[in-house]
Every structure is written in C-alpha cells, then in structure tokens.
JSON list of C-alpha atoms in Angstrom, two decimals:
[
{"chain": "A", "resi": 1, "resn": "ARG", "atom": "CA", "xyz": [0.00, 0.00, 0.00]},
{"chain": "A", "resi": 2, "resn": "PHE", "atom": "CA", "xyz": [1.11, 3.51, -0.74]},
{"chain": "A", "resi": 3, "resn": "ASP", "atom": "CA", "xyz": [0.61, 6.34, 1.75]},
{"chain": "A", "resi": 4, "resn": "LYS", "atom": "CA", "xyz": [-0.11, 8.80, -1.02]},
{"chain": "A", "resi": 5, "resn": "VAL", "atom": "CA", "xyz": [-1.58, 8.70, -4.45]},
{"chain": "A", "resi": 6, "resn": "VAL", "atom": "CA", "xyz": [0.99, 7.35, -6.86]},
{"chain": "A", "resi": 7, "resn": "VAL", "atom": "CA", "xyz": [0.59, 7.16, -10.61]},
{"chain": "A", "resi": 8, "resn": "LEU", "atom": "CA", "xyz": [2.21, 4.10, -12.14]},
{"chain": "A", "resi": 9, "resn": "ASN", "atom": "CA", "xyz": [2.96, 3.63, -15.81]},
{"chain": "A", "resi": 10, "resn": "ASP", "atom": "CA", "xyz": [1.89, 0.49, -17.63]},
{"chain": "A", "resi": 11, "resn": "LEU", "atom": "CA", "xyz": [4.69, -1.89, -18.47]},
{"chain": "A", "resi": 12, "resn": "ASN", "atom": "CA", "xyz": [5.46, -1.92, -22.18]},
{"chain": "A", "resi": 13, "resn": "THR", "atom": "CA", "xyz": [6.34, -4.93, -24.30]},
{"chain": "A", "resi": 14, "resn": "ALA", "atom": "CA", "xyz": [10.11, -4.42, -24.03]},
{"chain": "A", "resi": 15, "resn": "VAL", "atom": "CA", "xyz": [9.99, -4.30, -20.23]},
{"chain": "A", "resi": 16, "resn": "LEU", "atom": "CA", "xyz": [7.74, -7.35, -20.04]},
{"chain": "A", "resi": 17, "resn": "LYS", "atom": "CA", "xyz": [10.07, -9.28, -22.33]},
{"chain": "A", "resi": 18, "resn": "GLU", "atom": "CA", "xyz": [13.03, -8.29, -20.17]},
{"chain": "A", "resi": 19, "resn": "ILE", "atom": "CA", "xyz": [11.18, -9.49, -17.06]},
{"chain": "A", "resi": 20, "resn": "LEU", "atom": "CA", "xyz": [10.29, -12.79, -18.76]},
{"chain": "A", "resi": 21, "resn": "LEU", "atom": "CA", "xyz": [13.84, -13.48, -19.91]},
{"chain": "A", "resi": 22, "resn": "GLY", "atom": "CA", "xyz": [15.88, -11.94, -17.10]},
{"chain": "A", "resi": 23, "resn": "SER", "atom": "CA", "xyz": [14.02, -12.14, -13.82]},
{"chain": "A", "resi": 24, "resn": "LEU", "atom": "CA", "xyz": [15.07, -14.89, -11.42]},
{"chain": "A", "resi": 25, "resn": "ASP", "atom": "CA", "xyz": [11.44, -15.49, -10.49]},
{"chain": "A", "resi": 26, "resn": "SER", "atom": "CA", "xyz": [9.81, -15.17, -13.91]},
{"chain": "A", "resi": 27, "resn": "PRO", "atom": "CA", "xyz": [7.47, -17.89, -15.13]},
{"chain": "A", "resi": 28, "resn": "LEU", "atom": "CA", "xyz": [10.16, -18.89, -17.64]},
{"chain": "A", "resi": 29, "resn": "ALA", "atom": "CA", "xyz": [12.81, -19.27, -14.91]},
{"chain": "A", "resi": 30, "resn": "ARG", "atom": "CA", "xyz": [10.44, -21.32, -12.74]},
{"chain": "A", "resi": 31, "resn": "THR", "atom": "CA", "xyz": [9.55, -23.61, -15.64]},
{"chain": "A", "resi": 32, "resn": "ARG", "atom": "CA", "xyz": [13.22, -24.04, -16.55]},
{"chain": "A", "resi": 33, "resn": "ARG", "atom": "CA", "xyz": [13.96, -25.15, -13.00]},
{"chain": "A", "resi": 34, "resn": "TYR", "atom": "CA", "xyz": [11.08, -27.64, -13.17]},
{"chain": "A", "resi": 35, "resn": "PHE", "atom": "CA", "xyz": [12.33, -29.10, -16.46]},
{"chain": "A", "resi": 36, "resn": "GLU", "atom": "CA", "xyz": [15.89, -29.23, -15.14]},
{"chain": "A", "resi": 37, "resn": "SER", "atom": "CA", "xyz": [14.62, -31.48, -12.34]},
{"chain": "A", "resi": 38, "resn": "LEU", "atom": "CA", "xyz": [13.44, -33.80, -15.13]},
{"chain": "A", "resi": 39, "resn": "GLU", "atom": "CA", "xyz": [16.84, -33.50, -16.85]},
{"chain": "A", "resi": 40, "resn": "LEU", "atom": "CA", "xyz": [15.42, -31.42, -19.70]},
{"chain": "A", "resi": 41, "resn": "ASP", "atom": "CA", "xyz": [16.51, -28.04, -20.99]},
{"chain": "A", "resi": 42, "resn": "LEU", "atom": "CA", "xyz": [13.94, -25.40, -21.92]},
{"chain": "A", "resi": 43, "resn": "GLU", "atom": "CA", "xyz": [14.75, -22.97, -24.71]},
{"chain": "A", "resi": 44, "resn": "ILE", "atom": "CA", "xyz": [12.71, -20.06, -25.98]},
{"chain": "A", "resi": 45, "resn": "GLU", "atom": "CA", "xyz": [13.11, -18.22, -29.26]},
{"chain": "A", "resi": 46, "resn": "ASP", "atom": "CA", "xyz": [13.46, -14.45, -29.10]},
{"chain": "A", "resi": 47, "resn": "VAL", "atom": "CA", "xyz": [10.40, -13.98, -31.33]},
{"chain": "A", "resi": 48, "resn": "ALA", "atom": "CA", "xyz": [8.36, -16.27, -29.07]},
{"chain": "A", "resi": 49, "resn": "ALA", "atom": "CA", "xyz": [9.37, -14.25, -26.00]},
{"chain": "A", "resi": 50, "resn": "ALA", "atom": "CA", "xyz": [8.35, -11.05, -27.81]},
{"chain": "A", "resi": 51, "resn": "LEU", "atom": "CA", "xyz": [4.93, -12.51, -28.70]},
{"chain": "A", "resi": 52, "resn": "ILE", "atom": "CA", "xyz": [4.36, -13.54, -25.09]},
{"chain": "A", "resi": 53, "resn": "ALA", "atom": "CA", "xyz": [5.31, -10.04, -23.90]},
{"chain": "A", "resi": 54, "resn": "GLU", "atom": "CA", "xyz": [2.98, -8.46, -26.47]},
{"chain": "A", "resi": 55, "resn": "ARG", "atom": "CA", "xyz": [0.08, -10.59, -25.28]},
{"chain": "A", "resi": 56, "resn": "ALA", "atom": "CA", "xyz": [0.84, -9.78, -21.63]},
{"chain": "A", "resi": 57, "resn": "ALA", "atom": "CA", "xyz": [1.03, -6.05, -22.45]},
{"chain": "A", "resi": 58, "resn": "GLN", "atom": "CA", "xyz": [-2.57, -6.21, -23.65]},
{"chain": "A", "resi": 59, "resn": "GLU", "atom": "CA", "xyz": [-3.51, -7.01, -20.03]},
{"chain": "A", "resi": 60, "resn": "ASN", "atom": "CA", "xyz": [-2.18, -3.68, -18.81]},
{"chain": "A", "resi": 61, "resn": "ARG", "atom": "CA", "xyz": [-4.07, -3.74, -15.50]},
{"chain": "A", "resi": 62, "resn": "THR", "atom": "CA", "xyz": [-2.19, -6.76, -14.22]},
{"chain": "A", "resi": 63, "resn": "GLY", "atom": "CA", "xyz": [1.33, -5.74, -15.25]},
{"chain": "A", "resi": 64, "resn": "ALA", "atom": "CA", "xyz": [3.97, -8.43, -14.96]},
{"chain": "A", "resi": 65, "resn": "ARG", "atom": "CA", "xyz": [1.43, -10.85, -13.47]},
{"chain": "A", "resi": 66, "resn": "ALA", "atom": "CA", "xyz": [-0.02, -11.17, -16.94]},
{"chain": "A", "resi": 67, "resn": "LEU", "atom": "CA", "xyz": [3.20, -12.91, -17.99]},
{"chain": "A", "resi": 68, "resn": "ARG", "atom": "CA", "xyz": [2.34, -15.82, -15.70]},
{"chain": "A", "resi": 69, "resn": "GLU", "atom": "CA", "xyz": [-1.10, -16.25, -17.24]},
{"chain": "A", "resi": 70, "resn": "VAL", "atom": "CA", "xyz": [0.08, -15.99, -20.82]},
{"chain": "A", "resi": 71, "resn": "PHE", "atom": "CA", "xyz": [3.12, -18.21, -20.30]},
{"chain": "A", "resi": 72, "resn": "SER", "atom": "CA", "xyz": [0.99, -20.80, -18.49]},
{"chain": "A", "resi": 73, "resn": "GLU", "atom": "CA", "xyz": [-1.30, -21.11, -21.50]},
{"chain": "A", "resi": 74, "resn": "ILE", "atom": "CA", "xyz": [1.72, -22.13, -23.55]},
{"chain": "A", "resi": 75, "resn": "VAL", "atom": "CA", "xyz": [3.66, -24.28, -21.13]},
{"chain": "A", "resi": 76, "resn": "ASN", "atom": "CA", "xyz": [0.95, -26.14, -19.19]},
{"chain": "A", "resi": 77, "resn": "PRO", "atom": "CA", "xyz": [0.44, -28.80, -21.88]},
{"chain": "A", "resi": 78, "resn": "LEU", "atom": "CA", "xyz": [4.21, -29.40, -21.88]},
{"chain": "A", "resi": 79, "resn": "GLU", "atom": "CA", "xyz": [4.46, -29.77, -18.11]},
{"chain": "A", "resi": 80, "resn": "PHE", "atom": "CA", "xyz": [2.13, -32.77, -17.97]},
{"chain": "A", "resi": 81, "resn": "ASP", "atom": "CA", "xyz": [4.03, -34.88, -20.50]},
{"chain": "A", "resi": 82, "resn": "PRO", "atom": "CA", "xyz": [7.32, -33.16, -21.34]},
{"chain": "A", "resi": 83, "resn": "MET", "atom": "CA", "xyz": [9.05, -36.27, -22.66]},
{"chain": "A", "resi": 84, "resn": "ARG", "atom": "CA", "xyz": [6.58, -36.43, -25.56]},
{"chain": "A", "resi": 85, "resn": "GLU", "atom": "CA", "xyz": [7.87, -33.07, -26.84]},
{"chain": "A", "resi": 86, "resn": "ALA", "atom": "CA", "xyz": [11.53, -33.47, -25.83]},
{"chain": "A", "resi": 87, "resn": "LYS", "atom": "CA", "xyz": [14.17, -33.78, -28.53]},
{"chain": "A", "resi": 88, "resn": "PRO", "atom": "CA", "xyz": [17.80, -34.80, -28.22]},
{"chain": "A", "resi": 89, "resn": "GLY", "atom": "CA", "xyz": [20.14, -31.83, -28.15]},
{"chain": "A", "resi": 90, "resn": "PRO", "atom": "CA", "xyz": [23.71, -31.49, -29.43]},
{"chain": "A", "resi": 91, "resn": "SER", "atom": "CA", "xyz": [25.07, -32.03, -25.92]},
{"chain": "A", "resi": 92, "resn": "GLY", "atom": "CA", "xyz": [23.14, -35.28, -25.59]},
{"chain": "A", "resi": 93, "resn": "ARG", "atom": "CA", "xyz": [20.71, -33.77, -23.10]},
{"chain": "A", "resi": 94, "resn": "LYS", "atom": "CA", "xyz": [17.07, -33.54, -24.19]},
{"chain": "A", "resi": 95, "resn": "PHE", "atom": "CA", "xyz": [15.42, -30.16, -24.64]},
{"chain": "A", "resi": 96, "resn": "ILE", "atom": "CA", "xyz": [12.11, -28.50, -25.39]},
{"chain": "A", "resi": 97, "resn": "ARG", "atom": "CA", "xyz": [11.97, -25.34, -27.49]},
{"chain": "A", "resi": 98, "resn": "ILE", "atom": "CA", "xyz": [9.21, -22.77, -27.33]},
{"chain": "A", "resi": 99, "resn": "ASP", "atom": "CA", "xyz": [9.04, -21.21, -30.76]},
{"chain": "A", "resi": 100, "resn": "ALA", "atom": "CA", "xyz": [6.84, -18.54, -32.31]},
{"chain": "A", "resi": 101, "resn": "GLU", "atom": "CA", "xyz": [4.57, -21.12, -33.93]},
{"chain": "A", "resi": 102, "resn": "ARG", "atom": "CA", "xyz": [3.81, -22.79, -30.59]},
{"chain": "A", "resi": 103, "resn": "VAL", "atom": "CA", "xyz": [3.00, -19.41, -29.06]},
{"chain": "A", "resi": 104, "resn": "LYS", "atom": "CA", "xyz": [0.70, -18.47, -31.95]},
{"chain": "A", "resi": 105, "resn": "ARG", "atom": "CA", "xyz": [-1.11, -21.84, -31.74]},
{"chain": "A", "resi": 106, "resn": "SER", "atom": "CA", "xyz": [-1.79, -21.36, -28.04]},
{"chain": "A", "resi": 107, "resn": "PHE", "atom": "CA", "xyz": [-3.45, -17.98, -28.70]},
{"chain": "A", "resi": 108, "resn": "ARG", "atom": "CA", "xyz": [-5.96, -19.31, -31.22]}
]
C-alpha cells in the first residue's frame, strides 16, 4: 500500500520481455527449474518471447502478473508430458523449445 496517491505507468512490451527473460522469479525461470529437475533443458526463441510479452502487455491492468497467465497457456500442456515433446540436443541432453509457432497456436 502507498501512503499517497501514486501514478504508475503500464509496463510496455520491451519491459515485459526483459522481465520474462531476465528475472530470477519469472514464469520462464520457474519452468526451466522444473524441467531441469526432469533432466530437460527449456529454450525459448526471441520472437516467441516477444509474442508472449505483447500478449501480456494487452492485459495492462495486471502488469507483470499477466506474464504468468500468458506463459501458463503455452507451457501447461508441456508440463504434464514433457518427454513427448523433448528432442535430443547437441550435448546429448534432451530439450524442449518454445518457438513462435507454438506461441501463436496457443493464442488461437
């Protein structure tokens, strides 16, 4: 709570993308930690991150919390059966990639 009236600016797409990719407690970071416990790597394309941030920016009343909702729509199907989507990576460790096409499909 604020003692006085404070005017806050809405978070723009660039800031939301930065939060998604860089914050230690972002939905992406949490999901990466979950997949790491399953010995999977989670990758996200830059364009996919931008699309997620754009969608979250449309929910301007919830700010960065919108990232959680939008990201959950995309990643929840993967969390229940991640091995179905996992592919072998160059290092030998399996990975899942979130690309722009997956993001677009989840918004339909």
